[in-house]
Coordinates of C-alpha atoms and ligand atoms in Angstrom, one line a residue:
M1 CA -4.8 -3.4 -25.4
S2 CA -4.3 -5.5 -22.3
W3 CA -2.3 -3.9 -19.5
T4 CA -1.0 -7.1 -18.1
T5 CA 2.5 -8.3 -19.0
R6 CA 3.1 -11.6 -20.6
S7 CA 5.4 -14.4 -19.5
R8 CA 7.7 -16.4 -21.8
G9 CA 5.9 -19.6 -20.9
P10 CA 5.2 -22.0 -18.1
R11 CA 8.2 -23.2 -16.1
R12 CA 8.2 -26.5 -14.4
V13 CA 8.2 -26.3 -10.6
G14 CA 7.2 -29.9 -9.9
G15 CA 5.6 -31.3 -6.7
T16 CA 2.0 -30.8 -5.6
A17 CA -0.1 -27.7 -5.5
L18 CA -3.2 -27.8 -3.3
V19 CA -6.0 -25.3 -4.0
V20 CA -8.6 -24.9 -1.2
G21 CA -11.9 -23.7 -2.8
A22 CA -13.3 -24.6 -6.2
G23 CA -14.9 -21.3 -6.9
M24 CA -13.9 -19.3 -9.9
A25 CA -10.6 -18.2 -8.2
G26 CA -9.7 -21.8 -7.2
L27 CA -10.4 -23.1 -10.7
C28 CA -8.3 -20.4 -12.3
A29 CA -5.5 -21.1 -9.8
A30 CA -5.7 -24.8 -10.6
R31 CA -5.5 -24.3 -14.3
V32 CA -2.4 -22.1 -13.9
A33 CA -0.8 -24.5 -11.4
A34 CA -1.4 -27.5 -13.6
E35 CA 1.2 -26.3 -16.1
R36 CA 3.8 -25.9 -13.5
F37 CA 3.3 -28.6 -10.8
D38 CA 3.2 -32.4 -11.2
R39 CA -0.1 -32.7 -9.4
V40 CA -2.9 -30.3 -8.5
L41 CA -5.5 -31.1 -6.0
V42 CA -8.6 -28.8 -5.6
L43 CA -10.7 -29.3 -2.5
D44 CA -14.1 -27.8 -1.8
R45 CA -16.4 -28.3 1.2
D46 CA -19.4 -27.9 -1.0
T47 CA -21.2 -30.6 -3.0
L48 CA -20.3 -29.7 -6.6
P49 CA -23.3 -30.3 -8.8
P50 CA -22.9 -32.4 -12.0
A51 CA -24.7 -29.7 -14.0
P52 CA -25.1 -25.9 -13.8
A53 CA -26.9 -25.2 -10.5
P54 CA -26.6 -22.7 -7.6
R55 CA -24.4 -24.0 -4.8
A56 CA -25.1 -23.8 -1.1
R57 CA -21.6 -22.4 -0.2
V58 CA -21.6 -19.9 -2.9
P59 CA -24.8 -17.9 -2.2
Q60 CA -23.8 -15.1 -4.5
G61 CA -24.1 -17.6 -7.4
R62 CA -27.8 -16.8 -7.7
Q63 CA -27.0 -13.2 -8.4
P64 CA -26.1 -11.9 -11.9
H65 CA -22.4 -12.4 -12.7
L66 CA -21.0 -10.5 -15.7
L67 CA -17.7 -11.8 -17.0
L68 CA -15.7 -8.8 -18.1
P69 CA -13.6 -9.1 -21.3
A70 CA -10.3 -9.2 -19.4
G71 CA -11.5 -12.3 -17.5
A72 CA -12.9 -13.8 -20.7
R73 CA -9.5 -13.4 -22.3
C74 CA -7.8 -15.3 -19.5
L75 CA -10.3 -18.1 -19.6
E76 CA -10.2 -18.4 -23.4
G77 CA -6.4 -18.5 -23.2
W78 CA -6.4 -21.3 -20.7
F79 CA -9.3 -23.2 -22.4
P80 CA -9.3 -22.5 -26.1
G81 CA -12.8 -22.8 -27.6
L82 CA -14.5 -22.2 -24.2
V83 CA -16.3 -19.0 -25.3
D84 CA -17.6 -20.6 -28.5
D85 CA -18.7 -23.6 -26.5
L86 CA -20.5 -21.4 -23.9
V87 CA -22.3 -19.6 -26.7
A88 CA -23.2 -22.8 -28.5
R89 CA -24.8 -24.0 -25.3
G90 CA -26.9 -20.8 -24.8
A91 CA -24.7 -18.1 -23.4
V92 CA -25.4 -14.7 -25.0
P93 CA -22.6 -13.1 -27.1
L94 CA -22.2 -9.6 -25.8
D95 CA -20.4 -6.5 -27.1
L96 CA -20.1 -4.7 -23.8
C97 CA -20.3 -1.4 -25.6
A98 CA -22.7 -1.8 -28.5
D99 CA -25.1 -4.2 -26.7
F100 CA -25.2 -2.4 -23.4
Y101 CA -27.9 0.2 -22.7
W102 CA -26.3 2.3 -19.9
H103 CA -28.3 5.1 -18.3
Q104 CA -26.5 7.2 -15.8
C105 CA -26.1 10.9 -15.0
G106 CA -29.3 11.8 -16.7
G107 CA -28.8 10.2 -20.1
V108 CA -27.8 7.1 -22.2
L109 CA -24.3 6.4 -23.2
R110 CA -23.3 6.0 -26.8
R111 CA -23.0 2.5 -28.0
P112 CA -20.3 2.2 -30.6
A113 CA -19.2 -1.3 -31.8
S114 CA -16.2 -2.5 -29.8
A115 CA -13.8 -5.4 -29.3
L116 CA -15.1 -5.7 -25.7
R117 CA -16.5 -9.2 -26.1
G118 CA -17.6 -11.6 -23.4
P119 CA -20.5 -14.0 -23.3
A120 CA -23.3 -13.3 -20.8
M121 CA -24.5 -16.2 -18.7
S122 CA -25.3 -17.2 -15.1
R123 CA -22.5 -17.8 -12.6
P124 CA -23.4 -21.6 -12.2
F125 CA -23.3 -22.0 -16.0
L126 CA -19.8 -20.5 -16.3
E127 CA -18.5 -22.2 -13.2
D128 CA -19.8 -25.6 -14.4
A129 CA -18.1 -25.2 -17.8
V130 CA -14.8 -24.1 -16.3
R131 CA -14.9 -26.8 -13.6
R132 CA -15.4 -29.5 -16.2
R133 CA -12.5 -28.3 -18.2
V134 CA -10.2 -28.0 -15.2
G135 CA -11.2 -31.6 -14.3
L136 CA -9.9 -32.7 -17.7
V137 CA -6.5 -31.1 -17.4
P138 CA -3.8 -33.8 -16.8
G139 CA -2.6 -34.0 -13.2
V140 CA -5.7 -32.1 -11.8
T141 CA -8.1 -33.8 -9.3
V142 CA -11.1 -31.9 -7.9
R143 CA -12.6 -33.4 -4.7
D144 CA -15.9 -32.0 -3.2
G145 CA -17.4 -32.5 0.2
V146 CA -14.0 -32.0 1.8
T147 CA -13.4 -29.2 4.3
A148 CA -9.9 -27.9 5.0
V149 CA -9.6 -26.9 8.7
G150 CA -5.9 -26.0 9.1
L151 CA -2.4 -26.0 7.7
T152 CA 0.4 -28.4 8.5
A153 CA 3.9 -27.1 8.7
D154 CA 7.5 -28.3 9.1
P155 CA 8.9 -28.4 12.7
T156 CA 10.2 -24.8 12.4
G157 CA 6.8 -23.6 11.4
R158 CA 8.4 -21.7 8.6
R159 CA 7.1 -23.8 5.7
V160 CA 3.6 -25.0 5.1
T161 CA 3.6 -28.7 4.2
G162 CA -0.1 -29.2 3.4
V163 CA -3.6 -28.9 5.0
R164 CA -5.5 -30.7 7.7
L165 CA -9.0 -31.9 6.8
G166 CA -12.2 -32.0 8.8
D167 CA -12.0 -35.8 9.2
G168 CA -8.5 -35.4 10.9
S169 CA -6.5 -36.6 7.9
T170 CA -3.9 -34.4 6.2
V171 CA -2.9 -33.8 2.6
A172 CA 0.7 -32.9 1.7
A173 CA 1.5 -30.1 -0.7
D174 CA 4.4 -27.9 -1.8
L175 CA 2.1 -24.9 -2.3
V176 CA -1.3 -24.2 -0.7
V177 CA -3.5 -21.7 -2.4
D178 CA -6.3 -20.3 -0.3
A179 CA -9.1 -19.6 -2.7
T180 CA -11.8 -19.9 0.1
G181 CA -13.5 -16.6 -0.8
R182 CA -13.8 -13.4 1.2
S183 CA -13.6 -15.1 4.5
A184 CA -10.0 -16.3 3.7
H185 CA -10.1 -19.1 6.2
S186 CA -6.4 -19.7 6.1
L187 CA -5.7 -16.4 7.9
D188 CA -6.8 -18.1 11.1
W189 CA -4.6 -21.1 10.2
V190 CA -1.5 -19.0 9.7
R191 CA -2.2 -17.2 12.9
A192 CA -2.1 -20.5 14.7
L193 CA 1.4 -21.0 13.2
G194 CA 2.4 -17.6 14.8
Y195 CA 2.0 -15.2 11.9
E196 CA -0.1 -12.1 11.8
P197 CA -2.6 -11.7 9.0
P198 CA -2.1 -8.8 6.5
P199 CA -3.6 -5.4 7.3
V200 CA -7.0 -5.0 5.8
S201 CA -8.9 -2.0 4.4
V202 CA -12.7 -2.1 4.9
V203 CA -15.1 0.2 3.2
R204 CA -18.7 -0.2 4.5
V205 CA -21.2 -0.1 1.7
D206 CA -24.2 -2.3 2.8
T207 CA -25.4 -3.0 -0.8
R208 CA -28.6 -5.1 -0.9
Y209 CA -29.6 -7.1 -3.9
V210 CA -32.8 -8.5 -5.1
S211 CA -32.5 -10.7 -8.3
R212 CA -34.9 -12.6 -10.4
T213 CA -35.0 -14.4 -13.7
Y214 CA -37.6 -13.8 -16.5
R215 CA -38.4 -15.6 -19.7
R216 CA -36.7 -14.0 -22.7
S217 CA -38.7 -14.4 -25.9
G218 CA -36.9 -11.9 -28.1
P219 CA -34.5 -8.9 -28.0
A220 CA -35.3 -5.9 -25.8
E221 CA -36.8 -2.9 -27.5
G222 CA -33.7 -1.0 -28.7
G223 CA -31.8 -4.2 -29.3
W224 CA -29.8 -4.3 -26.2
K225 CA -28.8 -7.4 -24.4
A226 CA -27.7 -5.8 -21.1
A227 CA -28.9 -2.7 -19.4
A228 CA -27.9 -0.7 -16.4
V229 CA -30.1 2.2 -15.0
V230 CA -28.3 4.1 -12.3
G231 CA -30.3 6.5 -10.2
E232 CA -28.9 9.8 -8.9
P233 CA -26.5 8.9 -6.0
A234 CA -28.8 10.5 -3.4
T235 CA -31.5 7.8 -4.3
R236 CA -28.9 5.0 -3.8
R237 CA -30.8 2.9 -6.3
L238 CA -29.9 1.1 -9.5
A239 CA -31.1 -1.8 -11.6
V240 CA -29.4 -4.1 -14.1
A241 CA -30.8 -6.6 -16.7
L242 CA -28.7 -9.2 -18.4
A243 CA -29.6 -11.7 -21.1
I244 CA -28.4 -15.2 -20.1
E245 CA -28.5 -18.8 -21.2
G246 CA -31.8 -20.7 -21.3
D247 CA -33.6 -17.8 -23.1
R248 CA -33.7 -15.9 -19.8
W249 CA -33.1 -12.4 -18.5
I250 CA -31.7 -12.0 -15.0
T251 CA -32.3 -8.7 -13.3
F252 CA -31.0 -7.3 -10.1
V253 CA -32.2 -4.3 -8.2
A254 CA -29.6 -2.9 -5.8
G255 CA -29.8 -0.4 -3.0
L256 CA -26.6 1.0 -1.6
G257 CA -25.9 2.4 1.9
G258 CA -28.6 0.3 3.5
E259 CA -31.3 1.2 1.0
S260 CA -33.5 -2.0 0.7
P261 CA -35.2 -2.9 -2.6
P262 CA -38.6 -4.7 -2.1
V263 CA -38.7 -8.4 -2.7
D264 CA -42.4 -8.4 -3.7
E265 CA -42.6 -8.3 -7.5
E266 CA -45.1 -5.5 -7.9
Q267 CA -43.5 -3.4 -5.3
R268 CA -40.1 -3.9 -6.8
R269 CA -41.3 -3.1 -10.3
A270 CA -42.8 0.2 -8.9
Y271 CA -39.4 0.8 -7.2
V272 CA -37.6 0.3 -10.4
R273 CA -40.0 2.7 -12.1
T274 CA -38.6 5.4 -9.9
L275 CA -35.3 5.1 -11.7
P276 CA -34.6 7.6 -14.5
S277 CA -35.2 5.2 -17.4
P278 CA -38.2 2.8 -17.7
V279 CA -36.4 0.1 -19.7
I280 CA -35.9 -2.4 -16.9
A281 CA -39.3 -1.8 -15.3
D282 CA -40.8 -2.4 -18.8
L283 CA -38.9 -5.7 -19.1
M284 CA -40.1 -6.8 -15.7
A285 CA -43.7 -5.9 -16.6
T286 CA -43.7 -7.7 -20.0
C287 CA -41.7 -10.9 -19.3
E288 CA -42.8 -13.9 -17.4
P289 CA -41.0 -14.2 -14.0
L290 CA -39.3 -17.6 -13.5
G291 CA -38.7 -18.9 -10.0
A292 CA -38.5 -16.9 -6.9
A293 CA -36.6 -13.7 -6.3
S294 CA -33.4 -14.1 -4.3
T295 CA -31.7 -11.6 -2.0
H296 CA -28.1 -10.9 -1.1
R297 CA -26.5 -8.5 1.2
F298 CA -22.9 -7.3 0.7
A299 CA -21.6 -5.5 3.8
D300 CA -18.3 -4.1 2.8
D301 CA -15.5 -3.8 0.2
R302 CA -12.5 -5.6 1.7
R303 CA -8.9 -5.5 0.6
R304 CA -6.2 -7.5 2.4
H305 CA -2.8 -5.8 1.9
V306 CA -0.8 -9.0 1.2
E307 CA 1.9 -6.8 -0.3
R308 CA 2.6 -5.5 3.2
L309 CA 3.2 -8.9 4.7
R310 CA 6.7 -9.2 6.2
R311 CA 6.4 -12.5 8.1
F312 CA 4.5 -15.3 6.5
P313 CA 5.1 -19.1 6.1
L314 CA 6.5 -20.3 2.8
G315 CA 4.3 -22.4 0.5
W316 CA 1.1 -20.4 1.2
V317 CA -0.7 -17.8 -0.8
L318 CA -4.2 -16.2 -1.0
L319 CA -6.0 -15.7 -4.3
G320 CA -9.4 -14.3 -5.4
D321 CA -11.9 -12.8 -3.0
A322 CA -9.6 -13.9 -0.2
V323 CA -7.3 -11.1 -1.3
S324 CA -10.0 -8.5 -2.1
S325 CA -13.7 -8.5 -2.7
F326 CA -15.4 -5.4 -4.2
D327 CA -18.9 -4.1 -4.3
P328 CA -20.4 -6.5 -6.9
I329 CA -22.3 -3.8 -8.7
Y330 CA -19.1 -3.3 -10.7
G331 CA -18.8 -6.9 -11.8
Q332 CA -15.1 -7.3 -11.3
G333 CA -14.6 -10.2 -8.9
M334 CA -14.2 -13.1 -11.3
T335 CA -12.0 -11.1 -13.6
S336 CA -9.8 -10.0 -10.7
A337 CA -9.5 -13.6 -9.6
A338 CA -8.4 -14.7 -13.2
L339 CA -5.9 -11.9 -13.4
Q340 CA -4.4 -12.8 -10.0
A341 CA -4.1 -16.5 -11.1
E342 CA -2.4 -15.2 -14.3
A343 CA 0.0 -13.2 -12.0
L344 CA 0.7 -16.3 -9.9
G345 CA 1.7 -18.2 -13.1
R346 CA 4.1 -15.4 -14.1
C347 CA 5.7 -15.3 -10.7
L348 CA 6.2 -19.1 -10.7
D349 CA 7.8 -18.8 -14.1
R350 CA 10.2 -16.1 -12.7
T351 CA 11.2 -18.0 -9.6
G352 CA 10.8 -21.7 -10.7
A353 CA 10.4 -22.6 -7.0
V354 CA 8.1 -22.2 -4.1
D355 CA 10.3 -19.9 -2.1
R356 CA 10.2 -16.5 -0.4
A357 CA 10.8 -14.7 -3.7
L358 CA 7.7 -16.3 -5.1
A359 CA 5.6 -15.2 -2.3
R360 CA 7.0 -11.6 -2.3
R361 CA 6.6 -11.3 -6.1
Y362 CA 3.1 -12.8 -6.1
F363 CA 1.8 -10.7 -3.2
A364 CA 3.1 -7.6 -4.9
A365 CA 1.6 -8.7 -8.2
A366 CA -1.8 -9.6 -6.7
S367 CA -1.9 -6.3 -5.0
R368 CA -1.3 -4.5 -8.3
V369 CA -4.1 -6.5 -9.9
V370 CA -6.6 -5.7 -7.2
A371 CA -5.6 -2.0 -6.9
V372 CA -7.5 -1.2 -10.2
P373 CA -10.9 -2.8 -9.4
W374 CA -10.5 -1.5 -5.8
S375 CA -10.0 2.1 -6.9
L376 CA -13.0 1.8 -9.3
A377 CA -15.3 0.2 -6.8
V378 CA -14.4 2.2 -3.7
G379 CA -14.2 5.4 -5.6
G380 CA -17.6 4.7 -7.1
D381 CA -19.1 3.7 -3.8
F382 CA -18.0 7.0 -2.2
A383 CA -20.3 8.8 -4.6
Y384 CA -23.2 7.4 -2.6
P385 CA -24.2 8.6 0.8
G386 CA -23.7 6.1 3.6
T387 CA -20.4 4.7 2.4
E388 CA -18.0 4.7 5.3
G389 CA -14.3 3.9 5.6
P390 CA -10.9 5.1 4.5
R391 CA -11.5 7.4 1.5
P392 CA -8.7 7.3 -1.0
A393 CA -7.1 10.8 -1.6
G394 CA -8.7 12.7 -4.4
T395 CA -11.9 10.6 -4.5
D396 CA -14.3 13.5 -4.7
L397 CA -12.4 15.2 -7.5
L398 CA -12.1 11.9 -9.3
N399 CA -15.9 11.2 -9.0
R400 CA -16.7 14.7 -10.4
Y401 CA -14.4 13.9 -13.4
V402 CA -16.0 10.5 -13.8
A403 CA -19.5 12.0 -13.8
R404 CA -18.4 14.4 -16.5
T405 CA -16.9 11.5 -18.4
V406 CA -20.3 9.7 -18.2
V407 CA -22.1 12.8 -19.6
A408 CA -19.5 13.2 -22.3
A409 CA -20.0 9.5 -23.2
Q410 CA -23.6 10.2 -23.9
H411 CA -22.5 12.3 -26.9
D412 CA -19.1 11.0 -27.9
D413 CA -18.3 7.5 -29.1
A414 CA -14.6 7.7 -28.3
V415 CA -15.3 8.7 -24.7
A416 CA -18.0 6.0 -24.4
L417 CA -15.6 3.4 -25.7
R418 CA -12.8 4.4 -23.4
L419 CA -15.1 4.4 -20.4
N420 CA -16.2 0.9 -21.2
E421 CA -12.6 -0.2 -21.7
V422 CA -11.8 1.0 -18.2
Q423 CA -14.9 -0.7 -16.7
A424 CA -14.0 -3.9 -18.6
M425 CA -10.5 -3.8 -17.0
V426 CA -8.7 -3.8 -20.3
R427 CA -7.4 -0.3 -19.8
R428 CA -6.2 1.4 -16.7
P429 CA -8.3 4.2 -15.2
G430 CA -5.5 6.6 -15.9
S431 CA -6.3 6.3 -19.6
L432 CA -9.4 8.5 -19.0
F433 CA -7.0 11.4 -18.3
L434 CA -4.9 11.1 -21.4
P435 CA -5.2 14.3 -23.5
G436 CA -7.2 12.8 -26.4
I437 CA -10.0 11.7 -24.0
A438 CA -9.7 14.5 -21.3
L439 CA -10.2 17.2 -23.9
R440 CA -13.4 15.6 -25.1
V441 CA -14.5 15.1 -21.5
L442 CA -14.0 18.7 -20.7
R443 CA -15.7 19.9 -23.9
R444 CA -18.7 17.4 -24.0
G445 CA -19.1 16.6 -20.4
R446 CA -19.9 20.2 -19.6
A447 CA -21.4 22.1 -22.5
T448 CA -24.1 19.8 -23.9
G449 CA -25.7 18.2 -20.9
P450 CA -27.4 14.8 -20.9
A451 CA -28.6 13.3 -24.2
S452 CA -32.2 12.7 -25.0
E453 CA -33.4 9.1 -24.7
R454 CA -35.3 9.5 -27.9
V455 CA -32.1 9.9 -29.9
L456 CA -30.3 7.1 -28.2
P457 CA -30.0 4.1 -27.9
R458 CA -29.6 2.5 -31.2
P459 CA -30.1 -1.1 -32.1
A460 CA -27.3 -3.5 -31.2
R461 CA -25.4 -5.1 -34.1
A462 CA -25.7 -8.9 -34.6
Ligands
LIG501 C1 -24.0 -10.5 -5.2 C2 -22.7 -10.7 -5.9 C3 -22.7 -10.5 -7.3 C4 -21.5 -10.6 -8.0 N1 -21.4 -10.3 -9.3 C5 -20.3 -10.5 -10.0 C6 -20.2 -10.1 -11.3 O1 -21.1 -9.7 -12.0 N2 -19.0 -10.4 -12.0 C7 -17.9 -10.8 -11.3 O2 -16.9 -11.0 -11.9 N3 -17.9 -11.1 -10.0 C8 -19.1 -10.9 -9.3 N4 -19.1 -11.2 -8.0 C9 -17.9 -11.6 -7.3 C10 -17.6 -13.1 -7.6 O3 -18.6 -13.9 -7.0 C11 -16.3 -13.5 -6.9 O4 -15.4 -12.4 -6.9 C12 -15.6 -14.6 -7.7 O5 -16.4 -15.6 -7.9 C13 -14.3 -15.1 -7.0 O6 -14.7 -15.7 -5.8 P1 -13.8 -16.8 -5.1 O7 -13.6 -18.0 -6.0 O8 -12.6 -16.1 -4.6 O9 -14.7 -17.2 -3.9 P2 -16.1 -18.0 -3.8 O10 -16.8 -17.9 -5.1 O11 -16.7 -17.6 -2.6 O12 -15.6 -19.5 -3.7 C14 -15.0 -20.0 -2.5 C15 -15.0 -21.5 -2.5 O13 -14.2 -22.0 -1.4 C16 -15.0 -23.1 -0.8 N5 -14.5 -23.1 0.6 C17 -14.5 -22.2 1.6 N6 -14.0 -22.6 2.7 C18 -13.5 -23.8 2.5 C19 -12.8 -24.8 3.3 N7 -12.4 -24.5 4.5 N8 -12.5 -26.0 2.7 C20 -12.8 -26.3 1.4 N9 -13.5 -25.4 0.6 C21 -13.8 -24.2 1.1 C22 -16.4 -22.7 -0.9 O14 -17.3 -23.8 -0.8 C23 -16.4 -22.0 -2.3 O15 -16.7 -23.0 -3.3 C24 -20.3 -11.0 -7.3 C25 -20.4 -11.3 -5.9 C26 -21.5 -11.1 -5.2 C27 -21.5 -11.3 -3.7

């Protein structure tokens, strides 16, 4: 079912790979590099906590992070047994289709059982588990409290030879992976070597989040473990609830296009009541809040067109949010990072060296990976008033079709399943247009109208 291609196996490149940033992208890159390089050094400027905890330099870590099945597949492949271990420690096993109450376009989507599995947990919980495993991989060293401030290069300036650190020292490497997040700090550093950064597409969304955790004492009414209630685009409002470790729910309320959800609990609950289904407002009303609410503002979708780079130094690549970061309401960032890391591994296996061919192949492959979440996120964002930027051709037509698909998914298991597979990044968006699905969409998405909430949802399976 996966749309990624598989390599024949890791090929030894040798030497040292240096990964700047120990976020999810950096950790995935380190795991992939470890099978190909003699040594892998991961540096992070943050203090990395010994147990799951939010980090100062990753403020988004306090917000809900859903790991999509395509990302879970990569992580489980790199760390066999990870998913079982996460669940044993409290993560919530989730069938993204059967366990997900999804209200959009005036009704609730069908919830057939599916193979779309991925445990639900907080970002710090996942990152901690992955970081501990990366630290155990032979040849890998993770150092925290270390800030990279520049690149070192050979006398010609054509090949990167390592990084400069904040204390003035240098670390030598054959490959430097910039996994510093959406700021992509190394773009300034390659500019200092005389190279232009890649062209960038920016779509302004101004999404504002307010999140909070609540005690979870049992299943939600209806048996769901995750819920999304999406208001009509004109309201620019939506809310999500997710069961996570520690017998907790985490909820977020999001406003798009500058719409600002209240931070005050009562006002926010009243705000969530304005959404077309009461399930998340009811959860907030009946569960005990834990800790304070936290806010986050996401200004824009940002895609760096690394595939268009013509001049770049050898031995340097970008990975994760540094390549592209998408409106988080679609939950794609960690999965995109994992798929980019997987692509880097495949490219190393093809070239067997850190050369121009590697960079060209990888930049093209990373661009193919991010093209899918980019089209889903940017396309979806343009359904909301206030979104500004380059609008991909056919967006309005596509959004009308997607809205019909959502309505059809309220009545038709096959359509609901396919829609979830696309959201989960295990099938390409084009699969929504294949005749078997398109005919159902055209028939059910128009004639029947939204489903009654009294009929749906049905209890999740164990
Ligand atoms: C509000 C919000 C909600 C989100 N929800 C989801 C979700 O539900 N599902 C999902 O998959 N994704 C989600 N994401 C996206 C997700 O957080 C990222 O896409 C993903 O974690 C990959 O990020 P990254 O590792 O590239 O960058 P980051 O997580 O930002 O990590 C970058 C790391 O680099 C380090 N660093 C930076 N500069 C330096 C330097 N000079 N020297 C050394 N270290 C440095 C930082 O300390 C940090 O640890 C969300 C994002 C936001 C903002």
